Coordinates of C-alpha atoms in Angstrom, one line a residue:
X1 CA -81.8 -1.0 11.7
X2 CA -85.2 -2.4 12.7
X3 CA -85.9 -5.6 14.6
X4 CA -84.1 -4.8 17.8
X5 CA -87.1 -4.7 20.1
X6 CA -88.7 -7.9 21.5
X7 CA -92.2 -7.6 22.9
X8 CA -94.8 -4.9 23.2
X9 CA -96.1 -4.6 26.7
X10 CA -92.9 -5.8 28.2
X11 CA -90.6 -4.3 25.4
X12 CA -86.9 -5.1 25.5
X13 CA -84.6 -3.1 23.1
X14 CA -81.2 -4.5 22.7
X15 CA -78.2 -2.5 21.8
X16 CA -74.4 -2.7 21.2
X17 CA -71.9 -4.8 19.3
X18 CA -69.6 -7.7 20.1
X19 CA -66.5 -5.6 20.3
X20 CA -68.1 -2.2 21.1
X21 CA -67.5 -0.5 24.5
X22 CA -70.7 -2.1 25.9
X23 CA -73.8 -4.0 25.2
X24 CA -77.2 -3.8 27.0
X25 CA -81.0 -3.3 26.8
X26 CA -83.8 -1.0 27.8
X27 CA -86.9 -2.7 29.2
X28 CA -90.0 -0.7 28.9
X29 CA -93.2 -1.9 30.5
X30 CA -91.9 -3.5 33.8
X31 CA -94.6 -3.2 36.4
X32 CA -93.7 -0.8 39.3
X33 CA -93.0 -1.7 42.8
X34 CA -90.9 -4.9 42.4
X35 CA -87.7 -5.1 44.4
X36 CA -84.8 -5.2 41.9
X37 CA -81.1 -5.0 42.1
X38 CA -78.1 -6.2 40.1
X39 CA -78.0 -9.2 42.4
X40 CA -81.3 -10.3 41.0
X41 CA -79.8 -10.4 37.3
X42 CA -76.2 -11.4 37.7
X43 CA -76.7 -15.2 38.5
X44 CA -78.2 -15.7 35.2
X45 CA -75.5 -13.8 33.4
X46 CA -73.0 -15.7 35.3
X47 CA -74.5 -19.0 33.9
X48 CA -74.3 -17.7 30.3
X49 CA -71.0 -15.9 30.3
X50 CA -67.9 -17.0 28.5
X51 CA -64.8 -18.3 29.9
X52 CA -66.4 -20.5 32.6
X53 CA -64.8 -23.8 31.4
X54 CA -62.4 -25.2 28.8
X55 CA -65.3 -26.3 26.7
X56 CA -66.4 -22.9 25.7
X57 CA -64.8 -19.6 24.3
X58 CA -62.0 -18.4 26.5
X59 CA -63.1 -14.7 26.0
X60 CA -63.1 -13.8 29.7
X61 CA -65.9 -11.4 30.2
X62 CA -67.2 -10.8 33.6
X63 CA -70.6 -9.6 32.2
X64 CA -71.2 -7.4 35.2
X65 CA -74.5 -5.7 34.8
X66 CA -75.3 -2.1 35.8
X67 CA -78.9 -0.8 36.2
X68 CA -78.7 2.7 34.9
X69 CA -82.5 3.8 35.3
X70 CA -86.0 2.5 36.2
X71 CA -85.2 1.7 39.8
X72 CA -85.4 4.0 42.7
X73 CA -84.7 3.0 46.4
X74 CA -84.5 -0.6 45.3
X75 CA -87.9 -0.8 43.5
X76 CA -89.0 -0.6 39.9
X77 CA -90.7 2.7 39.0
X78 CA -92.5 1.6 36.0
X79 CA -90.2 3.7 33.8
X80 CA -87.7 2.3 31.3
X81 CA -85.0 0.1 32.9
X82 CA -81.6 0.4 31.2
X83 CA -79.2 -2.5 31.8
X84 CA -75.6 -2.1 30.8
X85 CA -72.9 -4.7 30.3
X86 CA -69.5 -3.4 29.5
X87 CA -67.1 -5.3 27.1
X88 CA -63.8 -5.8 28.7
X89 CA -61.9 -8.6 26.9
X90 CA -62.2 -7.8 23.2
X91 CA -59.5 -9.0 20.7
X92 CA -60.5 -7.3 17.5
X93 CA -57.1 -8.1 15.9
X94 CA -58.2 -11.7 15.7
X95 CA -60.7 -10.6 12.9
X96 CA -58.0 -8.7 10.8
X97 CA -57.8 -11.6 8.4
X98 CA -61.5 -11.6 7.5
X99 CA -61.8 -7.9 6.7
X100 CA -62.1 -8.6 3.0
X101 CA -63.7 -12.0 3.1
X102 CA -66.9 -13.9 4.3
X103 CA -66.9 -16.6 6.9
X104 CA -69.0 -19.7 5.8
X105 CA -72.0 -20.3 8.1
X106 CA -71.9 -16.8 9.5
X107 CA -74.0 -13.8 8.7
X108 CA -71.1 -12.0 7.1
X109 CA -72.2 -12.2 3.5
X110 CA -76.0 -11.7 4.0
X111 CA -75.2 -8.8 6.4
X112 CA -72.9 -7.1 3.8
X113 CA -75.4 -7.5 1.0
X114 CA -78.2 -6.0 3.1
X115 CA -76.5 -3.0 4.6
X116 CA -73.5 -2.4 2.4
X117 CA -71.3 -2.2 5.5
X118 CA -70.3 -4.5 8.4
X119 CA -68.4 -4.7 11.6
X120 CA -66.3 -7.8 11.2
X121 CA -65.1 -7.9 14.8
X122 CA -66.7 -10.8 16.3
X123 CA -69.7 -10.6 14.0
X124 CA -70.6 -7.1 15.3
X125 CA -74.4 -6.8 15.7
X126 CA -74.9 -10.4 14.6
X127 CA -72.8 -11.8 17.4
X128 CA -74.2 -14.2 19.9
X129 CA -72.7 -12.0 22.5
X130 CA -76.0 -9.9 22.1
X131 CA -77.8 -12.7 23.9
X132 CA -76.3 -11.5 27.2
X133 CA -78.7 -8.6 27.4
X134 CA -81.6 -10.7 26.7
X135 CA -80.6 -12.9 29.6
X136 CA -80.5 -9.9 31.8
X137 CA -83.9 -8.9 30.7
X138 CA -85.2 -12.5 31.2
X139 CA -84.0 -12.4 34.7
X140 CA -86.2 -9.4 35.4
X141 CA -89.1 -11.2 33.8
X142 CA -88.4 -14.3 35.8
X143 CA -88.5 -12.4 39.2
X144 CA -91.9 -10.9 38.4
X145 CA -93.4 -14.1 37.2
X146 CA -92.1 -16.0 40.3
X147 CA -93.5 -13.5 42.7
X148 CA -96.8 -13.2 40.9
X149 CA -97.5 -16.8 39.9
X150 CA -94.6 -18.9 41.4
X151 CA -93.5 -19.6 37.8
X152 CA -90.1 -21.5 37.5
X153 CA -88.0 -21.7 34.4
X154 CA -85.5 -24.6 33.9
X155 CA -83.4 -25.8 31.0
X156 CA -81.0 -28.7 30.3
X157 CA -78.9 -30.1 27.4
X158 CA -80.4 -33.4 26.0
X159 CA -78.0 -34.0 23.1
X160 CA -74.6 -32.9 22.0
X161 CA -73.4 -33.9 18.6
X162 CA -74.2 -37.6 18.2
X163 CA -74.4 -38.0 22.0
X164 CA -77.9 -38.4 23.5
X165 CA -78.2 -37.4 27.1
X166 CA -80.7 -39.1 29.3
X167 CA -82.6 -37.2 31.9
X168 CA -81.7 -38.2 35.5
X169 CA -82.4 -35.1 37.6
X170 CA -82.6 -31.4 37.4
X171 CA -80.4 -31.4 40.4
X172 CA -77.4 -32.3 38.2
X173 CA -77.7 -29.4 35.8
X174 CA -76.0 -26.7 37.9
X175 CA -73.0 -29.0 38.6
X176 CA -71.3 -29.3 35.3
X177 CA -70.4 -27.0 32.2
X178 CA -72.9 -28.6 29.9
X179 CA -76.2 -28.0 31.8
X180 CA -76.6 -31.8 31.5
X181 CA -79.2 -33.5 33.8
X182 CA -76.8 -36.5 34.6
X183 CA -74.3 -37.2 37.3
X184 CA -71.4 -38.3 35.1
X185 CA -70.4 -36.1 32.2
X186 CA -67.1 -37.8 31.5
X187 CA -68.3 -39.1 28.1
X188 CA -69.3 -35.5 27.1
X189 CA -65.8 -34.2 28.1
X190 CA -64.1 -36.9 26.1
X191 CA -66.3 -36.1 23.1
X192 CA -65.6 -32.4 23.3
X193 CA -61.8 -32.8 23.8
X194 CA -61.7 -35.0 20.6
X195 CA -63.7 -32.4 18.7
X196 CA -61.4 -29.6 19.8
X197 CA -58.4 -31.6 18.7
X198 CA -60.0 -32.0 15.2
X199 CA -60.5 -28.3 14.9
X200 CA -64.2 -28.9 14.4
X201 CA -67.6 -28.0 16.1
X202 CA -70.9 -29.7 16.8
X203 CA -74.5 -28.8 17.4
X204 CA -76.7 -29.6 20.4
X205 CA -80.3 -30.1 21.6
X206 CA -81.7 -28.0 24.5
X207 CA -84.8 -28.6 26.6
X208 CA -86.3 -25.6 28.5
X209 CA -89.5 -25.7 30.6
X210 CA -91.8 -23.5 32.7
X211 CA -93.9 -24.7 35.4
X212 CA -96.7 -23.1 37.4
X213 CA -97.8 -21.2 34.3
X214 CA -101.2 -19.6 34.7
X215 CA -104.1 -21.0 32.4
X216 CA -105.3 -18.8 29.7
X217 CA -102.1 -17.0 28.4
X218 CA -101.9 -16.5 24.7
X219 CA -104.4 -15.8 21.9
X220 CA -106.3 -18.3 19.6
X221 CA -105.1 -16.9 16.2
X222 CA -102.0 -15.0 15.3
X223 CA -100.6 -14.4 18.9
X224 CA -100.6 -18.0 20.0
X225 CA -98.4 -18.8 23.0
X226 CA -96.6 -21.6 21.1
X227 CA -96.2 -19.5 17.9
X228 CA -94.6 -16.6 20.1
X229 CA -92.4 -19.1 21.7
X230 CA -91.1 -20.5 18.4
X231 CA -90.5 -16.8 17.1
X232 CA -88.5 -16.1 20.4
X233 CA -86.4 -19.3 20.1
X234 CA -85.6 -18.7 16.4
X235 CA -84.4 -15.3 17.4
X236 CA -81.5 -16.9 19.3
X237 CA -78.3 -17.1 17.4
X238 CA -77.6 -20.5 15.7
X239 CA -81.0 -22.0 16.6
X240 CA -82.3 -24.0 13.5
X241 CA -85.2 -25.8 15.0
X242 CA -88.0 -25.6 17.7
X243 CA -90.4 -28.1 19.0
X244 CA -93.3 -27.7 21.4
X245 CA -94.3 -30.6 23.5
X246 CA -94.1 -33.9 21.5
X247 CA -93.0 -31.9 18.4
X248 CA -91.9 -33.9 15.4
X249 CA -92.5 -37.1 17.4
X250 CA -96.2 -36.3 16.8
X251 CA -95.9 -37.7 13.3
X252 CA -95.7 -41.3 14.5
X253 CA -98.4 -40.8 17.4
X254 CA -102.0 -41.8 17.0
X255 CA -104.8 -39.4 17.9
X256 CA -105.7 -41.7 20.8
X257 CA -102.2 -41.2 22.2
X258 CA -101.4 -37.6 21.2
X259 CA -104.5 -35.9 22.6
X260 CA -103.9 -35.2 26.3
X261 CA -106.9 -36.6 28.3
X262 CA -108.4 -34.5 31.0
X263 CA -109.5 -35.9 34.4
X264 CA -110.8 -34.4 37.6
X265 CA -107.3 -35.4 39.1
X266 CA -105.6 -33.5 36.2
X267 CA -104.2 -34.0 32.7
X268 CA -103.0 -37.5 31.9
X269 CA -100.1 -36.4 29.6
X270 CA -98.6 -33.3 28.0
X271 CA -97.9 -34.0 24.4
X272 CA -99.2 -30.4 23.7
X273 CA -96.4 -28.9 25.6
X274 CA -98.8 -26.9 27.9
X275 CA -100.5 -25.1 24.9
X276 CA -103.9 -25.9 23.3
X277 CA -105.3 -23.6 20.6
X278 CA -102.5 -21.1 21.2
X279 CA -103.5 -20.8 25.0
X280 CA -101.8 -22.2 28.1
X281 CA -103.4 -24.9 29.9
X282 CA -101.6 -24.6 33.3
X283 CA -99.4 -27.5 32.4
X284 CA -95.7 -27.2 32.1
X285 CA -94.5 -25.4 28.9
X286 CA -92.2 -27.8 27.2
X287 CA -89.9 -26.7 24.4
X288 CA -86.8 -28.1 22.7
X289 CA -84.5 -26.2 20.4
X290 CA -81.7 -27.4 18.1
X291 CA -78.5 -25.4 17.8
X292 CA -76.3 -25.6 14.7
X293 CA -72.6 -26.4 14.9
X294 CA -70.4 -23.4 15.5
X295 CA -69.4 -21.8 12.2
X296 CA -66.1 -20.3 13.6
X297 CA -63.6 -23.2 13.3
X298 CA -59.9 -23.3 12.4
X299 CA -60.3 -25.8 9.7
X300 CA -59.8 -24.0 6.3
X301 CA -62.9 -23.5 4.2
X302 CA -63.7 -22.2 0.8
X303 CA -65.3 -18.7 0.4
X304 CA -65.2 -15.6 -1.6
X305 CA -63.8 -12.1 -0.8
X306 CA -65.6 -8.7 -1.3
X307 CA -64.6 -8.7 -5.0
X308 CA -66.3 -12.0 -5.6
X309 CA -63.0 -13.8 -5.8
X310 CA -62.4 -17.3 -4.5
X311 CA -60.5 -17.5 -1.2
X312 CA -59.8 -19.6 1.7
X313 CA -61.1 -18.7 5.3
X314 CA -59.5 -19.8 8.7
X315 CA -61.3 -18.3 11.5
X316 CA -59.0 -17.4 14.4
X317 CA -59.9 -16.1 17.8
X318 CA -61.8 -17.6 20.8
X319 CA -64.8 -19.5 20.0
X320 CA -67.3 -22.1 21.4
X321 CA -66.8 -25.6 19.9
X322 CA -70.3 -26.0 20.6
X323 CA -72.5 -22.8 21.1
X324 CA -75.2 -25.0 22.5
X325 CA -73.3 -25.4 25.7
X326 CA -74.2 -21.9 26.8
X327 CA -77.5 -21.9 25.2
X328 CA -79.6 -23.1 28.1
X329 CA -79.9 -19.8 30.1
X330 CA -80.6 -18.0 26.8
X331 CA -83.4 -20.2 26.0
X332 CA -84.8 -19.9 29.6
X333 CA -84.7 -16.1 29.3
X334 CA -86.4 -15.9 26.0
X335 CA -89.2 -18.2 27.2
X336 CA -89.6 -16.1 30.3
X337 CA -89.9 -12.9 28.0
X338 CA -92.7 -14.6 26.1
X339 CA -94.6 -15.6 29.2
X340 CA -94.1 -12.2 30.8
X341 CA -95.5 -10.5 27.6
X342 CA -98.6 -12.7 27.6
X343 CA -99.2 -12.4 31.3
X344 CA -99.3 -8.6 31.1
X345 CA -101.6 -8.9 28.0
X346 CA -103.9 -11.3 29.7
X347 CA -104.1 -9.0 32.9
X348 CA -104.9 -6.1 30.7
X349 CA -107.8 -7.8 28.8
X350 CA -109.0 -10.7 30.9
X351 CA -108.0 -9.8 34.4
X352 CA -111.5 -9.6 35.5
X353 CA -112.7 -12.8 33.9
X354 CA -114.1 -15.4 36.4
X355 CA -115.3 -18.9 35.6
X356 CA -117.0 -21.5 37.9
X357 CA -114.5 -24.3 36.7
X358 CA -111.4 -24.5 38.9
X359 CA -108.3 -25.3 36.9
X360 CA -107.3 -28.9 37.1
X361 CA -103.8 -30.0 38.0
X362 CA -101.0 -30.0 35.4
X363 CA -100.5 -33.7 36.0
X364 CA -102.9 -36.3 37.4

């Protein structure tokens, strides 16, 4: 099976299945000499892990990460870093009723047609559980970028189902299970309780940003920074849309508004989302993703079995009524991996470039 490695200079190879003994990744290309321990990685995994509130799947995985290689006496050595996360709370019997049928909205049918064999336990390789190793790898990238450039990655939920969420402060995001930037999440709790009672699910919209991003990352043609961001975000399970900067709102903007004016004091706006011509401007990278409604619901739905006959599918087990609730740290990690890849690429090709013009501020 191909397509399991993300990146080239900072290459992350993802392995494992949802209900196998373990999942993990191998990071190849991490610069040597950086202090690194499990304590640097675990906080982001704790933000993503299941079983943290009644609004997400009750599969209770500690997601404790182990560093198996690539670190000696607390420092990265430049050799491959293997990160392992053991699965400890699988309930494979929950999937016994779909061994011979396909769940609507899932990869079951397409996966079976492609490979001729599938692991039905939690979706196997196509499970969103495989985002955990990417969050772990993203934590490594975040640390290097923070130490090198002071880059900071943040994310929050801006909509869940029909409910739009106004932005109040980043300070509120860690204090609630929705990663919502608001003080009062009671309306979101009421909405989710009603959704669970109906046996249904909903989608979500997530905003993720990176500040203190160096100027000049990205290429002007096929390896544009924004193109690679879109590629990374679409690689996250259940993501169906990506916006950079003003995104689809650009349709209603005029050129006099959309073009971000430059001044000696800094940029006047950031409709471009921190990228011009595929190259970072030094402004915040601004990305939004849309996550579809969870396909695993207890409401009966029409499908077919492996012989092509009509059947009805009810998905049992423990599932997120909105997978977007836990998507924020995943989106942050994927953005960090893209920035890390381009930072190493830029250092390799343009590390000696010097211009007389000092970068202007991200915001005037």
